Coordinates of C-alpha atoms in Angstrom, one line a residue:
X148 CA -64.5 23.2 62.9
X149 CA -63.7 25.4 65.8
X150 CA -64.1 29.2 65.5
X151 CA -62.0 31.4 67.9
X152 CA -62.3 35.1 68.2
X153 CA -59.4 37.4 69.0
X154 CA -60.2 40.7 70.6
X155 CA -57.2 42.3 72.2
X156 CA -54.1 41.6 70.1
X157 CA -51.3 39.2 70.9
X158 CA -52.2 38.6 74.5
X159 CA -55.8 37.5 73.6
X160 CA -54.5 35.3 70.8
X161 CA -52.0 33.7 73.1
X162 CA -54.6 32.6 75.6
X163 CA -56.8 31.3 72.8
X164 CA -53.9 29.4 71.2
X165 CA -52.9 27.8 74.5
X166 CA -56.4 26.6 75.2
X167 CA -56.6 25.2 71.6
X168 CA -53.4 23.4 72.1
X169 CA -54.6 21.9 75.4
X170 CA -57.7 20.7 73.6
X171 CA -55.5 19.2 70.8
X172 CA -57.1 21.0 67.9
X173 CA -54.9 20.9 64.8
X174 CA -54.6 24.2 62.7
X175 CA -56.7 22.7 60.0
X176 CA -59.7 22.5 62.4
X177 CA -59.5 26.0 63.8
X178 CA -60.8 29.2 62.2
X179 CA -59.5 32.5 63.6
X180 CA -61.7 35.6 63.6
X181 CA -60.5 39.0 64.6
X182 CA -63.2 41.1 66.3
X183 CA -63.4 44.6 64.9
X184 CA -64.1 47.2 67.5
X185 CA -66.7 49.8 66.8
X186 CA -65.5 52.3 69.4
X187 CA -65.5 55.7 68.0
X188 CA -67.2 54.6 64.7
X189 CA -70.2 56.2 63.2
X190 CA -70.9 59.9 63.1
X191 CA -69.6 60.7 66.6
X192 CA -65.9 61.1 66.3
X193 CA -63.6 61.1 69.3
X194 CA -62.6 64.4 71.0
X195 CA -59.0 65.7 71.3
X196 CA -59.7 65.8 75.1
X197 CA -58.4 62.4 76.1
X198 CA -59.7 62.8 79.6
X199 CA -63.2 63.0 78.3
X200 CA -63.1 59.5 76.8
X201 CA -60.6 57.3 78.6
X202 CA -60.3 53.9 77.0
X203 CA -58.0 51.6 78.8
X204 CA -55.0 50.1 77.1
X205 CA -55.0 47.0 79.3
X206 CA -56.2 44.6 76.6
X207 CA -53.8 45.8 73.9
X208 CA -50.4 45.1 75.5
X209 CA -48.5 41.9 75.6
X210 CA -49.6 41.0 79.1
X211 CA -53.3 42.1 78.9
X212 CA -56.1 39.5 78.9
X213 CA -58.5 41.1 76.5
X214 CA -61.7 39.4 75.3
X215 CA -60.8 35.7 75.0
X216 CA -64.3 34.4 74.4
X217 CA -65.2 32.1 71.4
X218 CA -67.9 32.7 68.8
X219 CA -71.4 31.4 69.4
X220 CA -71.9 27.7 68.3
X221 CA -68.5 26.5 69.7
X222 CA -68.7 22.8 70.2
X223 CA -66.9 22.9 73.6
X224 CA -68.7 23.8 76.8
X225 CA -68.8 27.4 77.7
X226 CA -67.3 26.8 81.1
X227 CA -63.9 26.1 79.4
X228 CA -63.7 29.8 78.3
X229 CA -62.9 30.8 81.8
X230 CA -60.2 28.2 82.3
X231 CA -57.7 30.0 84.5
X232 CA -54.9 27.4 83.7
X233 CA -54.5 27.0 79.9
X234 CA -51.9 24.7 78.5
X235 CA -48.3 25.9 78.9
X236 CA -45.5 25.1 76.5
X237 CA -41.9 26.2 76.4
X238 CA -40.7 28.0 73.3
X239 CA -37.4 29.7 72.5
X240 CA -36.7 33.3 73.0
X241 CA -36.3 33.7 69.2
X242 CA -39.7 32.2 68.5
X243 CA -41.3 34.3 71.2
X244 CA -39.9 37.5 69.6
X245 CA -41.0 36.4 66.1
X246 CA -44.5 35.6 67.3
X247 CA -44.9 38.9 69.1
X248 CA -43.6 41.0 66.2
X249 CA -45.7 39.0 63.6
X250 CA -48.8 39.5 65.7
X251 CA -48.6 43.2 64.8
X252 CA -48.6 42.5 61.1
X253 CA -51.8 43.8 59.6
X254 CA -53.3 40.8 57.9
X255 CA -56.5 38.6 58.6
X256 CA -54.3 35.5 58.2
X257 CA -51.8 36.4 60.9
X258 CA -53.5 34.5 63.7
X259 CA -53.9 31.3 61.7
X260 CA -50.2 31.4 60.8
X261 CA -49.1 32.1 64.3
X262 CA -51.1 29.1 65.6
X263 CA -49.8 26.8 62.9
X264 CA -46.2 27.7 63.8
X265 CA -47.0 27.2 67.5
X266 CA -48.7 23.9 66.8
X267 CA -45.7 22.6 64.8
X268 CA -43.3 23.7 67.6
X269 CA -45.4 21.9 70.2
X270 CA -45.3 18.8 68.0
X271 CA -41.5 18.9 68.1
X272 CA -40.9 20.4 64.6
X273 CA -38.1 22.9 65.4
X274 CA -37.6 23.7 61.7
X275 CA -40.6 26.0 61.8
X276 CA -38.4 28.7 63.2
X277 CA -36.0 28.5 60.2
X278 CA -36.3 31.1 57.4
X279 CA -35.8 28.1 55.0
X280 CA -39.2 26.7 56.1
X281 CA -42.3 27.8 54.3
X282 CA -44.1 28.9 57.5
X283 CA -40.9 30.1 59.0
X284 CA -40.1 32.3 56.0
X285 CA -43.5 33.9 56.2
X286 CA -43.1 34.4 59.9
X287 CA -39.7 36.1 59.4
X288 CA -41.0 38.2 56.6
X289 CA -43.9 39.5 58.7
X290 CA -41.7 40.2 61.7
X291 CA -39.2 42.1 59.5
X292 CA -42.0 44.2 58.0
X293 CA -43.2 45.1 61.6
X294 CA -39.7 46.0 62.7
X295 CA -39.5 48.3 59.7
X296 CA -42.8 49.8 60.6
X297 CA -41.6 50.5 64.1
X298 CA -38.5 52.2 62.8
X299 CA -40.6 54.3 60.3
X300 CA -42.9 55.4 63.0
X301 CA -40.0 56.6 65.2
X302 CA -38.5 58.4 62.2
X303 CA -41.6 60.0 60.6
X304 CA -44.0 61.0 63.3
X305 CA -44.1 64.8 63.5
X306 CA -45.6 66.5 66.5
X307 CA -47.3 69.8 66.1
X308 CA -47.7 72.2 69.1
X309 CA -51.3 73.0 69.9
X310 CA -52.7 76.3 71.2
X311 CA -53.1 76.4 74.9
X312 CA -56.3 74.7 76.1
X313 CA -57.7 71.4 77.1
X314 CA -56.1 68.2 75.8
X315 CA -52.5 67.3 74.9
X316 CA -49.8 69.9 74.2
X317 CA -48.7 68.2 71.0
X318 CA -50.6 66.4 68.2
X319 CA -49.3 64.1 65.5
X320 CA -51.1 62.3 62.6
X321 CA -49.5 59.1 61.3
X322 CA -50.6 56.2 59.1
X323 CA -48.7 53.1 60.1
X324 CA -48.7 50.1 57.8
X325 CA -49.0 47.7 60.8
X326 CA -50.4 47.8 64.3
X327 CA -47.4 49.4 66.0
X328 CA -49.2 52.3 67.7
X329 CA -49.0 50.8 71.2
X330 CA -45.3 50.0 70.8
X331 CA -44.5 53.5 69.5
X332 CA -46.5 55.1 72.3
X333 CA -44.2 53.6 74.9
X334 CA -41.2 54.8 72.9
X335 CA -42.4 58.4 72.7
X336 CA -43.6 58.4 76.3
X337 CA -40.0 57.7 77.3
X338 CA -38.6 60.3 75.0
X339 CA -40.9 63.2 75.8
X340 CA -41.1 63.0 79.5
X341 CA -44.0 64.8 81.2
X342 CA -45.0 66.6 77.9
X343 CA -48.5 65.5 77.0
X344 CA -49.2 64.4 73.4
X345 CA -51.6 62.5 71.1
X346 CA -50.7 60.3 68.1
X347 CA -53.8 59.8 65.9
X348 CA -54.0 57.2 63.2
X349 CA -56.8 55.9 61.0
X350 CA -57.2 52.9 63.3
X351 CA -57.0 54.6 66.7
X352 CA -55.1 57.0 68.9
X353 CA -52.5 57.0 71.7
X354 CA -52.6 59.6 74.4
X355 CA -49.9 60.5 77.0
X356 CA -50.8 62.8 79.8
X357 CA -47.3 62.7 81.3
X358 CA -48.0 59.8 83.5
X359 CA -50.0 57.1 81.7
X360 CA -50.6 55.9 78.2
X361 CA -54.2 55.6 77.1
X362 CA -55.0 53.8 73.8
X363 CA -58.3 54.5 72.0
X364 CA -59.8 52.8 69.1
X365 CA -61.5 54.7 66.3
X366 CA -60.5 57.9 64.4
X367 CA -60.2 61.4 65.9
X368 CA -61.9 64.4 64.5
X369 CA -60.0 65.0 61.3
X370 CA -61.0 68.6 61.0
X371 CA -59.8 69.3 64.6
X372 CA -56.5 67.7 63.7
X373 CA -56.0 69.8 60.6
X374 CA -56.9 73.0 62.5
X375 CA -54.4 72.2 65.3
X376 CA -51.6 71.4 62.8
X377 CA -52.3 74.6 60.8
X378 CA -52.0 76.7 64.0
X379 CA -48.5 75.4 64.8
X380 CA -46.2 78.5 64.7
X381 CA -43.0 76.4 64.7
X382 CA -43.7 74.7 61.4
X383 CA -42.9 77.6 59.1
X384 CA -39.5 78.0 60.9
X385 CA -38.8 74.3 60.5
X386 CA -39.5 74.6 56.7
X387 CA -37.1 77.5 56.3
X388 CA -34.4 75.6 58.3
X389 CA -35.0 72.4 56.2
X390 CA -34.6 74.3 52.9
X391 CA -31.5 76.1 54.2
X392 CA -29.6 72.9 55.1
X393 CA -30.5 71.1 51.9
X394 CA -27.3 70.5 49.8
X395 CA -28.3 69.8 46.2
X396 CA -24.7 68.8 45.3
X397 CA -25.0 65.7 47.6
X398 CA -28.5 64.7 46.5
X399 CA -28.9 60.9 45.9
X400 CA -32.4 60.3 44.7
X401 CA -32.3 56.5 45.0
X402 CA -31.0 56.7 48.6
X403 CA -33.6 59.4 49.4
X404 CA -36.5 57.2 48.2
X405 CA -35.1 54.2 49.9
X406 CA -34.6 55.8 53.3
X407 CA -37.5 58.2 53.1
X408 CA -40.3 56.6 51.0
X409 CA -42.7 58.9 49.2
X410 CA -45.7 57.5 51.1
X411 CA -44.5 59.4 54.2
X412 CA -44.1 62.8 52.6
X413 CA -47.7 63.8 52.7
X414 CA -47.7 63.8 56.5
X415 CA -44.4 65.6 56.9
X416 CA -44.2 69.4 57.2
X417 CA -41.2 69.4 54.8
X418 CA -42.9 66.9 52.4
X419 CA -44.4 69.5 50.0
X420 CA -40.9 71.1 49.7
X421 CA -39.0 68.0 48.6
X422 CA -40.2 67.6 45.0
X423 CA -39.3 71.3 44.3
X424 CA -35.9 70.9 45.8
X425 CA -35.3 67.7 43.8
X426 CA -36.3 69.5 40.6
X427 CA -33.9 72.4 41.4
X428 CA -31.1 70.0 41.9
X429 CA -31.9 68.3 38.5
X430 CA -31.9 71.6 36.7
X431 CA -28.5 72.7 37.8
X432 CA -28.5 73.5 41.5
X433 CA -26.2 70.5 42.1
X434 CA -23.3 72.5 40.5
X435 CA -23.4 75.3 43.1
X436 CA -23.3 73.0 46.1
X437 CA -25.9 74.9 48.1
X438 CA -29.5 75.9 48.0
X439 CA -30.2 78.9 45.7
X440 CA -31.7 81.0 48.5
X441 CA -28.7 80.5 50.7
X442 CA -26.3 81.6 48.0
X443 CA -28.3 84.7 47.4
X444 CA -28.4 85.9 51.0
X445 CA -26.2 88.9 51.7
X446 CA -23.5 88.1 54.2
X447 CA -21.3 90.2 56.3
X448 CA -18.2 91.4 54.4
X449 CA -15.0 90.3 56.1
X450 CA -11.7 91.9 55.0
X451 CA -9.1 89.2 54.3
X452 CA -6.0 89.0 52.3
X453 CA -6.5 86.9 49.2
X454 CA -3.5 84.7 49.9
X455 CA -4.8 83.9 53.4
X456 CA -8.2 83.0 51.9
X457 CA -6.7 80.3 49.7
X458 CA -7.3 76.8 50.8
X459 CA -4.3 74.7 51.7
X460 CA -3.5 72.5 48.7
X461 CA -0.8 70.0 48.1
X462 CA 1.9 71.2 45.7
X463 CA 1.8 69.4 42.4
X464 CA 5.0 67.7 41.3
X465 CA 4.9 68.9 37.6
X466 CA 3.3 71.8 35.8
X467 CA 1.4 69.5 33.5
X468 CA -0.3 67.9 36.5
X469 CA -1.3 71.2 38.1
X470 CA -5.0 71.4 39.1
X471 CA -4.7 74.2 41.7
X472 CA -7.3 76.2 39.7
X473 CA -9.9 75.4 37.0
X474 CA -8.2 77.0 34.0
X475 CA -6.6 73.7 32.9
X476 CA -10.0 72.3 32.0
X477 CA -10.5 74.5 29.0
X478 CA -6.9 74.9 27.9
X479 CA -5.2 73.1 25.1
X480 CA -1.6 73.2 26.5
X481 CA 0.1 74.4 29.6
X482 CA 2.6 77.0 28.6
X483 CA 5.8 77.0 30.8
X484 CA 8.5 79.6 30.7
X485 CA 11.2 79.3 28.0
X486 CA 14.8 80.5 27.9
X487 CA 18.2 79.6 29.4
X488 CA 18.4 79.1 33.1
X489 CA 21.5 81.4 33.1
X490 CA 19.5 84.3 31.7
X491 CA 20.3 87.7 33.4
X492 CA 16.9 89.1 32.4
X493 CA 13.5 87.5 32.9
X494 CA 10.3 88.9 31.2
X495 CA 7.0 88.1 32.9
X496 CA 3.8 88.5 31.1
X497 CA 0.2 88.0 32.2
X498 CA -1.0 84.7 30.6
X499 CA -0.8 82.7 27.3
X500 CA -3.0 83.9 24.4
X501 CA -4.9 81.9 21.8
X502 CA -1.8 81.1 19.7
X503 CA 0.4 80.3 22.7
X504 CA -2.3 77.9 24.0
X505 CA -2.3 76.1 20.7
X506 CA 1.4 76.0 20.3
X507 CA 2.4 75.5 23.9
X508 CA 5.1 78.2 23.7
X509 CA 5.3 81.7 25.1
X510 CA 4.8 84.9 23.1
X511 CA 4.3 83.5 19.6
X512 CA 1.0 85.3 18.8
X513 CA 0.4 89.0 17.9
X514 CA 1.6 90.2 21.3
X515 CA 4.8 88.2 20.8
X516 CA 5.4 90.0 17.5
X517 CA 5.2 93.3 19.3
X518 CA 7.6 92.0 21.9
X519 CA 10.0 90.8 19.2
X520 CA 10.0 94.3 17.7
X521 CA 10.7 95.8 21.1
X522 CA 13.6 93.5 21.7
X523 CA 15.0 94.2 18.3
X524 CA 14.9 98.0 18.8
X525 CA 16.6 97.5 22.2
X526 CA 19.3 95.4 20.7
X527 CA 18.6 92.3 22.8
X528 CA 18.5 88.8 21.5
X529 CA 15.3 86.9 22.5
X530 CA 17.3 83.7 22.9
X531 CA 19.3 85.2 25.7
X532 CA 16.2 86.1 27.8
X533 CA 13.9 83.9 29.9
X534 CA 10.2 84.6 28.9
X535 CA 7.3 83.4 31.1
X536 CA 3.8 84.4 32.3
X537 CA 2.3 84.8 35.7
X538 CA -0.5 82.3 34.7
X539 CA 0.4 79.2 32.7
X540 CA -3.0 78.4 31.2
X541 CA -5.1 80.4 28.7
X542 CA -8.3 81.9 30.2
X543 CA -10.8 82.7 27.5
X544 CA -14.5 83.1 26.6
X545 CA -16.1 81.9 23.4
X546 CA -17.5 84.4 20.9
X547 CA -18.7 82.5 17.9
X548 CA -15.7 80.6 16.6
X549 CA -13.2 82.9 18.4
X550 CA -11.7 82.5 21.8
X551 CA -11.4 85.9 23.4
X552 CA -8.9 86.7 26.2
X553 CA -10.2 87.1 29.8
X554 CA -8.1 88.6 32.5
X555 CA -7.2 86.0 35.1
X556 CA -8.8 86.4 38.6
X557 CA -6.7 87.0 41.6
X558 CA -7.3 83.4 42.9
X559 CA -6.0 82.1 39.6
X560 CA -2.9 84.2 39.8
X561 CA -2.3 83.1 43.4
X562 CA -2.8 79.5 42.4
X563 CA -0.1 79.8 39.8
X564 CA 2.3 81.8 41.9
X565 CA 4.0 78.5 43.0
X566 CA 5.3 78.0 39.4
X567 CA 6.4 81.6 38.9
X568 CA 8.4 81.6 42.1
X569 CA 9.9 78.2 41.1
X570 CA 11.1 79.7 37.8
X571 CA 12.5 82.8 39.5
X572 CA 14.3 80.6 42.1
X573 CA 15.7 78.4 39.3
X574 CA 16.9 81.2 37.0
X575 CA 17.9 83.8 39.6
X576 CA 17.7 86.7 37.1
X577 CA 19.5 90.0 37.8
X578 CA 16.5 91.9 36.5
X579 CA 12.8 91.0 36.2
X580 CA 10.8 93.0 33.7
X581 CA 7.0 92.8 34.3
X582 CA 4.8 93.3 31.3
X583 CA 1.4 94.7 32.6
X584 CA -0.3 95.1 35.9
X585 CA -1.1 91.4 36.4
X586 CA 2.5 90.4 36.1
X587 CA 3.7 93.2 38.4
X588 CA 1.2 92.2 41.1
X589 CA 2.2 88.5 40.8
X590 CA 5.9 89.2 41.3
X591 CA 5.3 91.6 44.2
X592 CA 2.6 89.4 45.8
X593 CA 0.3 92.3 46.4
X594 CA -1.9 94.7 44.4
X595 CA -0.2 97.9 43.3
X596 CA -0.6 100.5 40.5
X597 CA 1.5 100.0 37.4
X598 CA 1.8 103.7 36.9
X599 CA 3.6 104.1 40.2
X600 CA 6.3 101.6 39.2
X601 CA 6.7 102.2 35.5
X602 CA 10.0 103.9 34.8
X603 CA 11.1 103.5 38.4
X604 CA 13.3 100.4 39.0
X605 CA 12.9 98.8 42.4
X606 CA 15.0 96.2 44.3
X607 CA 12.9 93.1 45.0
X608 CA 15.0 90.6 46.9
X609 CA 18.2 90.0 44.9
X610 CA 16.8 91.3 41.6
X611 CA 15.9 94.6 40.1
X612 CA 12.3 95.1 39.1
X613 CA 11.4 97.1 36.0
X614 CA 7.7 97.6 35.2
X615 CA 6.3 98.4 31.8
X616 CA 3.2 97.9 29.6
X617 CA 2.2 94.5 28.2
X618 CA 2.7 94.2 24.4
X619 CA -1.0 93.6 23.9
X620 CA -1.6 97.1 25.1
X621 CA 0.0 98.4 21.9
X622 CA -2.4 96.3 19.8
X623 CA -5.4 97.8 21.5
X624 CA -4.3 101.4 20.8
X625 CA -6.0 102.7 17.6
X626 CA -3.9 105.8 17.1
X627 CA -0.6 105.1 15.4
X628 CA 1.2 107.8 17.3
X629 CA 0.0 106.4 20.7
X630 CA 1.0 102.9 19.6
X631 CA 4.5 104.1 18.8
X632 CA 4.7 105.8 22.2
X633 CA 3.7 102.6 24.0
X634 CA 6.4 100.6 22.1
X635 CA 9.0 103.3 22.7
X636 CA 8.2 103.1 26.5
X637 CA 8.6 99.3 26.4
X638 CA 12.0 99.7 24.5
X639 CA 13.2 102.2 27.2
X640 CA 12.2 99.7 30.0
X641 CA 14.1 96.8 28.2
X642 CA 17.2 99.0 27.7
X643 CA 17.0 100.0 31.3
X644 CA 16.9 96.4 32.3
X645 CA 19.9 95.6 30.1
X646 CA 22.0 98.3 31.7
X647 CA 21.0 97.1 35.2
X648 CA 21.9 93.5 34.2
X649 CA 25.1 94.4 32.4
X650 CA 23.7 92.5 29.4
X651 CA 25.6 92.6 26.1
X652 CA 23.7 93.9 23.2
X653 CA 23.0 91.7 20.2

């Protein structure tokens, strides 16, 4: 048996492997041992001042020589250790890349596998590169894991600014799964220019002074690292920003855990915040579409017309398919206008009530009975009029087993204006009677006072506008005399509309 010691990573293994190939040693006759460095071990931990303990990185790169000596008791003569011309073999670019990546895989069996692959290649067995081969599959799996570790280190290293003083300007702590520190150091050196930094890991550290990378083995002073991180004044601002941009409505937990595994959270500044934000999203924050703190922040009030604030929506083709507001979700039926398209008078109410929603017809509930009484006193036949509402769905709130009426919001009135205008355009009435303030505002397209228009007919386009109370107002009045006065006022408005329209009495 031949025992070979690797001290210095891939470059050291490469020299040893080439010499073993030249000697003709099969993999079964070679034992690979990785020398564990003791630099920085023991009670004396390394300082953050990288200039105080420079440890060259020459032996850790792909081209460095490292310590290529063999263990004591080797059965070949010692003079062969210094052979300046080891065996040379030609390998494919794909295999060279796989070997270099797999050499960074943290496993005591890596060097034996790499030598077995190289031996089989040198013997002419090209199948060893295939992922279908047993050794090839292991090699590909190791290389893939290392490439993932490289990506993770780029993504999850967080630099913290240190207070002014000796040593690097920025410090990071990271725990890589594989030996990718040297590779990542070159990446961050290119990215951060002349800014000095240190990346500390449990296995060693990388220093960049703005000109040269220095790799050191052994851990840094953990207490010094924590103290430096705690003193970073930028980190609290970053946490606030991270919370502010979090959108619970778009949270996908499975994708989060796949792309940002939990094992990285402990070393990320935002890591402690993530479980709480996930819990908020689960408990209902997904429905509001933004972080709770963002929604509660007072913003600057900007005066804007309600119509201009409405988003652009495609017009639905039928009233039953209308989804321009959310009222359809809790409604039983959509309630369109009813009456002849040749009607001279159109009565516009606010919205359907409970009975109208169940029946799908306008003014069939208690308010409809008051309206029927009004029309009877005014001498008009209901069948000759066109009856409709500004809003076509019933808006309500549950109180026990009852559904209580709620006044529609302005955005809901605006969303339904398309259908009201379509009815007005189709019927072309001579007089429009608005029942209540909501109907008056919907017809005019602006907010006005009912009291200013009641009893004062106005021309609106080609039609007369007559405003009066809604029949439900009479139901809310407790005093009989006041109720009679409300109905009498409605009768006067309908009679006035009949005169303006030249409508025959029933």
